[in-house]
CSV table of C-alpha atoms in Angstrom, one decimal:
chain,number,residue,atom,x,y,z
A,479,GLY,CA,14.5,7.3,-1.3
A,480,SER,CA,10.9,6.5,-0.6
A,481,CYS,CA,9.4,7.7,2.6
A,482,HIS,CA,8.9,5.4,5.5
A,483,THR,CA,6.4,7.4,7.5
A,484,SER,CA,3.4,6.6,5.3
A,485,PRO,CA,-0.1,6.3,6.6
A,486,ARG,CA,-0.6,2.9,8.0
A,487,LEU,CA,-4.4,2.9,8.2
A,488,ALA,CA,-7.2,2.4,5.6
A,489,GLY,CA,-11.0,2.2,5.8
A,490,SER,CA,-13.2,-0.2,3.9
A,491,PRO,CA,-15.5,1.5,1.4
A,492,ASP,CA,-18.6,0.4,3.4
A,493,GLY,CA,-17.3,2.1,6.5
A,494,LYS,CA,-17.4,-1.1,8.5
A,495,TRP,CA,-13.6,-1.9,8.8
A,496,VAL,CA,-10.3,-0.3,9.6
A,497,TYR,CA,-7.2,-2.0,8.4
A,498,MET,CA,-3.8,-1.2,9.9
A,499,ILE,CA,-0.2,-2.2,9.4
A,500,ALA,CA,1.5,-3.5,12.6
A,501,ALA,CA,5.2,-4.1,12.3
A,502,LYS,CA,8.2,-4.1,14.6
A,503,TYR,CA,11.5,-2.8,13.2
A,504,ASP,CA,15.0,-2.7,14.6
A,505,LYS,CA,18.2,-1.9,12.9
A,506,ASN,CA,18.8,-5.4,11.6
A,507,THR,CA,15.5,-7.2,11.1
A,508,SER,CA,11.7,-6.8,11.0
A,509,THR,CA,9.4,-9.3,12.6
A,510,GLY,CA,5.7,-9.5,13.0
A,511,ASP,CA,4.8,-7.8,9.7
A,512,VAL,CA,1.0,-8.0,9.7
A,513,VAL,CA,-2.2,-6.3,8.7
A,514,LEU,CA,-4.8,-6.1,11.4
A,515,ARG,CA,-8.5,-5.5,10.9
A,516,ALA,CA,-10.9,-4.0,13.4
A,517,PRO,CA,-14.6,-2.9,13.3
A,518,ALA,CA,-14.7,0.8,12.6
A,519,ASP,CA,-17.2,1.3,15.5
A,520,GLY,CA,-14.7,0.1,18.0
A,521,SER,CA,-16.9,-2.8,19.2
A,522,GLN,CA,-14.0,-5.3,19.0
A,523,ARG,CA,-10.2,-5.4,19.2
A,524,ALA,CA,-8.2,-5.7,16.0
A,525,VAL,CA,-7.4,-9.2,14.8
A,526,LEU,CA,-5.0,-10.6,12.3
A,527,PHE,CA,-6.1,-10.1,8.7
A,528,ALA,CA,-2.9,-11.0,6.7
A,529,GLY,CA,0.8,-11.7,7.5
A,530,ASP,CA,2.6,-13.7,10.2
A,531,ARG,CA,3.3,-12.3,13.6
A,532,ASN,CA,6.4,-14.5,14.0
A,533,LYS,CA,8.4,-13.9,10.9
A,534,SER,CA,8.8,-11.9,7.7
A,535,GLY,CA,8.8,-13.6,4.3
A,536,SER,CA,8.2,-13.2,0.6
A,537,ASP,CA,5.4,-15.7,-0.1
A,538,ASN,CA,1.7,-14.7,-0.4
A,539,THR,CA,1.1,-15.2,3.4
A,540,HIS,CA,4.0,-13.0,4.6
A,541,PHE,CA,5.2,-9.4,4.3
A,542,ASN,CA,8.6,-7.8,4.5
A,543,ARG,CA,8.4,-4.3,5.8
A,544,PRO,CA,4.8,-3.2,4.8
A,545,LEU,CA,4.6,0.5,4.7
A,546,GLY,CA,1.4,1.7,3.0
A,547,ILE,CA,-2.2,0.5,2.8
A,548,ASP,CA,-5.4,1.4,1.0
A,549,CYS,CA,-8.8,-0.1,0.0
A,550,ASP,CA,-10.6,0.1,-3.4
A,551,ALA,CA,-14.3,0.5,-4.0
A,552,GLN,CA,-14.7,-3.4,-4.0
A,553,GLY,CA,-13.2,-3.6,-0.5
A,554,ARG,CA,-9.9,-5.1,-1.7
A,555,VAL,CA,-6.9,-4.3,0.5
A,556,TYR,CA,-3.7,-3.0,-1.1
A,557,VAL,CA,-0.5,-3.3,0.9
A,558,ALA,CA,2.8,-1.7,-0.1
A,559,ASP,CA,5.2,-4.6,0.8
A,560,SER,CA,8.4,-2.6,0.5
A,561,LEU,CA,11.2,-5.1,0.9
A,562,ASN,CA,9.4,-7.6,-1.3
A,563,ASN,CA,9.1,-5.0,-4.1
A,564,ARG,CA,5.4,-5.4,-4.6
A,565,ILE,CA,1.9,-4.2,-3.9
A,566,GLN,CA,0.0,-7.2,-2.4
A,567,VAL,CA,-3.8,-7.3,-3.0
A,568,PHE,CA,-6.2,-9.1,-0.7
A,569,SER,CA,-10.0,-9.8,-0.9
A,570,PRO,CA,-12.1,-8.4,1.9
A,571,GLU,CA,-12.0,-11.9,3.4
A,572,GLY,CA,-8.1,-11.9,3.5
A,573,LYS,CA,-7.4,-14.1,0.5
A,574,CYS,CA,-4.3,-13.0,-1.5
A,575,LEU,CA,-5.5,-12.1,-5.0
A,576,GLY,CA,-2.0,-11.4,-6.4
A,577,GLY,CA,0.4,-8.5,-6.6
A,578,ILE,CA,2.0,-5.8,-8.7
A,579,LYS,CA,5.8,-5.7,-8.9
A,580,VAL,CA,7.1,-2.3,-8.0
A,581,GLU,CA,10.5,-1.4,-6.5
A,582,ARG,CA,10.4,-0.5,-2.8
A,583,PRO,CA,6.8,0.9,-2.6
A,584,GLY,CA,6.1,3.2,0.3
A,585,LEU,CA,2.7,4.7,-0.3
A,586,VAL,CA,-0.3,3.4,-2.2
A,587,ARG,CA,-3.6,5.1,-3.1
A,588,VAL,CA,-6.4,3.6,-5.1
A,589,HIS,CA,-8.9,5.8,-7.1
A,590,GLN,CA,-12.4,4.7,-6.0
A,591,LYS,CA,-14.1,5.2,-9.4
A,592,THR,CA,-11.4,4.1,-11.9
A,593,GLY,CA,-9.3,1.6,-9.8
A,594,ALA,CA,-6.1,3.4,-10.8
A,595,LEU,CA,-3.2,2.9,-8.4
A,596,TYR,CA,-0.9,5.7,-7.4
A,597,VAL,CA,2.3,4.4,-5.9
A,598,GLN,CA,5.2,6.3,-4.3
A,599,HIS,CA,8.3,4.1,-4.6
A,600,GLU,CA,12.0,4.0,-5.5
A,601,ALA,CA,13.3,3.5,-9.0
A,602,ARG,CA,16.8,3.0,-10.4
A,603,ILE,CA,18.0,5.6,-12.9
A,604,GLY,CA,21.6,5.3,-14.1
A,605,GLY,CA,22.6,3.3,-11.1
A,606,ALA,CA,21.1,5.7,-8.6
A,607,SER,CA,17.9,5.4,-6.5
A,608,VAL,CA,15.4,8.1,-7.1
A,609,SER,CA,11.9,8.6,-5.6
A,610,ARG,CA,9.2,8.0,-8.1
A,611,LEU,CA,5.4,8.4,-8.2
A,612,THR,CA,3.8,6.0,-10.7
A,613,LYS,CA,0.2,5.6,-11.8
A,614,PHE,CA,-0.9,2.1,-12.8
A,615,VAL,CA,-4.1,1.6,-14.8
A,616,SER,CA,-5.6,-0.9,-12.3
A,617,PHE,CA,-5.0,-4.1,-10.4
A,618,GLU,CA,-6.6,-6.0,-13.3
A,619,LYS,CA,-4.4,-4.1,-15.8
A,620,PRO,CA,-1.1,-3.2,-13.9
A,621,ALA,CA,0.4,-1.3,-16.8
A,622,GLU,CA,2.1,2.0,-16.0
A,623,ALA,CA,0.1,5.0,-17.2
A,624,PHE,CA,2.7,7.5,-16.2
A,625,HIS,CA,5.4,8.4,-13.7
A,626,ALA,CA,7.1,11.4,-12.2
A,627,ASP,CA,10.6,11.2,-10.7
A,628,HIS,CA,12.0,13.0,-7.7
A,629,GLU,CA,8.6,13.1,-6.0
A,630,GLN,CA,9.4,12.5,-2.4
A,631,CYS,CA,6.4,12.5,0.0
A,632,GLN,CA,5.4,11.5,3.4
A,633,VAL,CA,1.7,11.9,2.7
A,634,LEU,CA,-0.1,11.1,-0.5
A,635,ALA,CA,-3.8,11.8,-0.7
A,636,LEU,CA,-6.1,11.2,-3.6
A,637,ASP,CA,-9.4,12.9,-4.4
A,638,SER,CA,-11.2,9.9,-5.9
A,639,TRP,CA,-14.5,11.5,-6.5
A,640,SER,CA,-13.7,14.6,-8.6
A,641,GLU,CA,-14.1,14.7,-12.4
A,642,ASN,CA,-10.3,15.2,-12.8
A,643,PRO,CA,-8.6,13.3,-9.9
A,644,ARG,CA,-6.2,15.3,-7.9
A,645,LEU,CA,-3.2,14.1,-5.9
A,646,LEU,CA,-2.2,16.0,-2.8
A,647,ILE,CA,1.4,15.4,-1.9
A,648,ALA,CA,3.2,16.6,1.3
A,649,GLY,CA,7.0,16.4,1.2
A,650,PRO,CA,9.6,15.4,3.8
A,651,ASN,CA,10.2,18.9,4.9
């Protein structure tokens, strides 16, 4: 299955903001699934950016087990909303811009030059769940460019500035 120890921090491209997933989980339920935002210089405490501290949900103002987060070059915030089977995308002001349907996303990385999304998630093959890494063209064109199955990872890093982008994957062991 997909990993659930994904990085839960992302920085804005201008270096001014840090976004973080804050969620409480127990065996039966998750509550308080939110994204917080704080100034990167530490001058203020983190405040609510998106989500609802009191309940999970599936509409555009709620999350259900957010696991991964990243920002693109325009400052948009991408949240891997795992149990809602989507990547939710927000403007730097916190407005929901839409989403990309993907089964049980855990990690998301956005290429800073091309806008391509790399998502580690689950997929169903022959009735079985497998871990999959999928590249989507961009938020504006969420078509699959390629995927690789059985790619389990706990860390997914992307070199967004090289001529040929490189993914760095660290597995569960």
